[in-house]
C-alpha cells in the first residue's frame, strides 16, 4: 500500500506496541544540550543506569553561552553550573560533546546537520522544541521533555502516538525579496498556531523541491510554531549533495546502502494524506508578526488586523496582543520603530542567511541607525569561522552590527543578550511570546534576516525590497 515518508519511517522504528496504545519507537539520534538534560542525567544516576546508545548520542551547549566573550567561568553562576553539569555528564556517560573549549559548539539544530549527523529516514529527538528542523532531511524529528530525555538515554526509545499527516504544497516561484522565513510565517498565518496539532507536516511542491537545505531547515524549524509535532521534506539529490563528505555521513559502500534506504523512504506518489493544503508561492509577501504568537502576522504593506477578522475563539488572544504590543487595529506595521535588531537563531543563523544580508550591505551604503542595537549571531562556531573566512564579519561591523560568538543569544535570552524594558526587537528567530527575549515587557517582531537588516538600517519596520532596491 502506498505510504508517506512519515508512515514508512515510523513503522520501521517501532519496537513494540505498548498497552497504552502508543508505539515504542527506536531513536536513531539523540541530541542533547545543557538546559534540558541535567535532570535527566540525575535520574539516570539515581537509578544507576547507563546510556543505552552513547554512540548515537551527541551534546553541545547553546542556550546559556554568552556571545560577547568566551571566558570561563561564566559570570552567571547558574549558566556556569549548567555548563559544568553537562561537562561532567558527557564525561561520565561517554558522550561526544561539541564543546566551546574545542571550538565545536553551536545551536544544536545547526551543529547536527553541519556535522552530517542528521540523515534521511532517521528518528531524531532532542530536548528542544525546534528539533523539527532536522525534518528538512526527511527525518522524523521530535522535541521532547526531560522525562523523555531520561527514557531515551536509558532505553534508546520513546513512547509515541502515531500522527496524522498533512501535506503542505507550495508551487511556483517566490517574488524577489521573499524568503523561506516568509513562507513558513505565511503558512502558520494561514493554518494558525494550533492548526497542526496531531499532525506531522510534509512540505512538498516545486518550491520546496528547489529550496536549498538551509531553506528547508528554516521551514521545518517552525513546524512546531504551527502546532505540528514534526515537519519534513522528502529527501532528494539536494539532500544527498549536502550530506556527502560530512563528518558523520556514511562513506564508501555504506553511502550506497544509505542512498538506497533514503530513496526507499520517500513518500509514494499515490500516498494518501489526512489533509492537503496548497499555496501559490507568488502570493507570499514579506511577512512580519505584530502579535504574541507566530500566526499573528501581516504582509509588510499590511495593517494590524481588526479583532473581528479573527474567529471568536481567537479574539481574546488578539486583544491581549494589541495591549501587550501597544498596537491599534488599522495601524500599518511598516514604520514601527525598533530598538534592537537580531539576526541569528536555529531558524535563521546559517551561512546562507547571513549571505543574503551581506549581499545587501556590502556596497557600504547602509549603516545601522545610531539608536538601534544590532546583533549578528552565527548559529555555530563553524558558521562563524566560515563568515570570517569570507570577510563577512567586517561587512557587518562596518555597517554597525555587533558580530558575536555562536549561540542562541537573543532568541530566548538565557544568556546576557536580553531586551530591556519595553524594547522592540526585529528578530529572525521563531517565537514572539510575551517576554521571550529576556524582558518581561519586551516585544518581538518576527521576520526574515533581510527584513531585520532593513529594520536595522532604517530604525523601523521597513520593506527590504524598497530599502535595498531589490528589483521586483
Ligand atoms: S535558537 Fe532559539 S529556538 Fe533555537 S534552540 Fe536556541 S533558544 Fe531554542
PDB file of N, CA, C and O in Angstrom, residues 338-341 368-374 400 455-460:
ATOM      1  N   UNK A 338      11.922  50.442  15.974  1.00  0.00           N
ATOM      2  CA  UNK A 338      12.544  49.311  16.688  1.00  0.00           C
ATOM      3  C   UNK A 338      13.742  49.809  17.505  1.00  0.00           C
ATOM      4  O   UNK A 338      14.310  50.867  17.213  1.00  0.00           O
ATOM      5  N   UNK A 339      14.108  49.012  18.514  1.00  0.00           N
ATOM      6  CA  UNK A 339      15.262  49.339  19.355  1.00  0.00           C
ATOM      7  C   UNK A 339      16.415  48.374  19.117  1.00  0.00           C
ATOM      8  O   UNK A 339      17.575  48.725  19.299  1.00  0.00           O
ATOM      9  N   UNK A 340      16.062  47.145  18.768  1.00  0.00           N
ATOM     10  CA  UNK A 340      17.059  46.086  18.651  1.00  0.00           C
ATOM     11  C   UNK A 340      16.797  45.313  17.363  1.00  0.00           C
ATOM     12  O   UNK A 340      15.644  45.141  16.957  1.00  0.00           O
ATOM     13  N   UNK A 341      17.884  44.881  16.713  1.00  0.00           N
ATOM     14  CA  UNK A 341      17.763  44.010  15.537  1.00  0.00           C
ATOM     15  C   UNK A 341      18.615  42.774  15.805  1.00  0.00           C
ATOM     16  O   UNK A 341      19.767  42.901  16.235  1.00  0.00           O
ATOM     17  N   UNK A 368      23.661  50.842  10.289  1.00  0.00           N
ATOM     18  CA  UNK A 368      22.674  50.660  11.359  1.00  0.00           C
ATOM     19  C   UNK A 368      22.387  52.022  11.987  1.00  0.00           C
ATOM     20  O   UNK A 368      23.302  52.813  12.239  1.00  0.00           O
ATOM     21  N   UNK A 369      21.108  52.304  12.201  1.00  0.00           N
ATOM     22  CA  UNK A 369      20.704  53.579  12.824  1.00  0.00           C
ATOM     23  C   UNK A 369      21.351  53.699  14.209  1.00  0.00           C
ATOM     24  O   UNK A 369      21.409  52.704  14.951  1.00  0.00           O
ATOM     25  N   UNK A 370      21.824  54.883  14.577  1.00  0.00           N
ATOM     26  CA  UNK A 370      22.558  55.026  15.834  1.00  0.00           C
ATOM     27  C   UNK A 370      21.788  54.563  17.074  1.00  0.00           C
ATOM     28  O   UNK A 370      22.374  54.100  18.032  1.00  0.00           O
ATOM     29  N   UNK A 371      20.461  54.677  17.052  1.00  0.00           N
ATOM     30  CA  UNK A 371      19.699  54.282  18.249  1.00  0.00           C
ATOM     31  C   UNK A 371      19.332  52.800  18.267  1.00  0.00           C
ATOM     32  O   UNK A 371      18.622  52.343  19.163  1.00  0.00           O
ATOM     33  N   UNK A 372      19.812  52.036  17.286  1.00  0.00           N
ATOM     34  CA  UNK A 372      19.464  50.605  17.210  1.00  0.00           C
ATOM     35  C   UNK A 372      20.668  49.756  17.619  1.00  0.00           C
ATOM     36  O   UNK A 372      21.784  50.000  17.194  1.00  0.00           O
ATOM     37  N   UNK A 373      20.385  48.748  18.486  1.00  0.00           N
ATOM     38  CA  UNK A 373      21.417  47.768  18.871  1.00  0.00           C
ATOM     39  C   UNK A 373      21.224  46.567  17.941  1.00  0.00           C
ATOM     40  O   UNK A 373      20.174  45.929  17.979  1.00  0.00           O
ATOM     41  N   UNK A 374      22.201  46.315  17.078  1.00  0.00           N
ATOM     42  CA  UNK A 374      22.015  45.279  16.054  1.00  0.00           C
ATOM     43  C   UNK A 374      23.024  44.155  16.249  1.00  0.00           C
ATOM     44  O   UNK A 374      24.232  44.390  16.245  1.00  0.00           O
ATOM     45  N   UNK A 400      27.859  48.606  11.199  1.00  0.00           N
ATOM     46  CA  UNK A 400      27.389  48.977  12.537  1.00  0.00           C
ATOM     47  C   UNK A 400      26.753  47.849  13.332  1.00  0.00           C
ATOM     48  O   UNK A 400      26.185  48.088  14.402  1.00  0.00           O
ATOM     49  N   UNK A 455      15.197  46.768   8.864  1.00  0.00           N
ATOM     50  CA  UNK A 455      14.758  47.453  10.088  1.00  0.00           C
ATOM     51  C   UNK A 455      15.961  48.071  10.806  1.00  0.00           C
ATOM     52  O   UNK A 455      15.886  49.183  11.335  1.00  0.00           O
ATOM     53  N   UNK A 456      17.092  47.355  10.800  1.00  0.00           N
ATOM     54  CA  UNK A 456      18.288  47.855  11.497  1.00  0.00           C
ATOM     55  C   UNK A 456      18.780  49.162  10.877  1.00  0.00           C
ATOM     56  O   UNK A 456      19.169  50.085  11.587  1.00  0.00           O
ATOM     57  N   UNK A 457      18.767  49.237   9.554  1.00  0.00           N
ATOM     58  CA  UNK A 457      19.356  50.424   8.902  1.00  0.00           C
ATOM     59  C   UNK A 457      18.372  51.591   8.774  1.00  0.00           C
ATOM     60  O   UNK A 457      18.789  52.717   8.509  1.00  0.00           O
ATOM     61  N   UNK A 458      17.083  51.320   8.959  1.00  0.00           N
ATOM     62  CA  UNK A 458      16.107  52.420   8.908  1.00  0.00           C
ATOM     63  C   UNK A 458      15.600  52.792  10.297  1.00  0.00           C
ATOM     64  O   UNK A 458      14.973  53.843  10.473  1.00  0.00           O
ATOM     65  N   UNK A 459      15.813  51.883  11.272  1.00  0.00           N
ATOM     66  CA  UNK A 459      15.327  52.137  12.633  1.00  0.00           C
ATOM     67  C   UNK A 459      13.850  51.844  12.786  1.00  0.00           C
ATOM     68  O   UNK A 459      13.265  52.148  13.819  1.00  0.00           O
ATOM     69  N   UNK A 460      13.253  51.248  11.766  1.00  0.00           N
ATOM     70  CA  UNK A 460      11.822  50.930  11.849  1.00  0.00           C
ATOM     71  C   UNK A 460      11.518  49.746  10.938  1.00  0.00           C
ATOM     72  O   UNK A 460      12.335  49.392  10.069  1.00  0.00           O
TER      73      UNK A 460
END
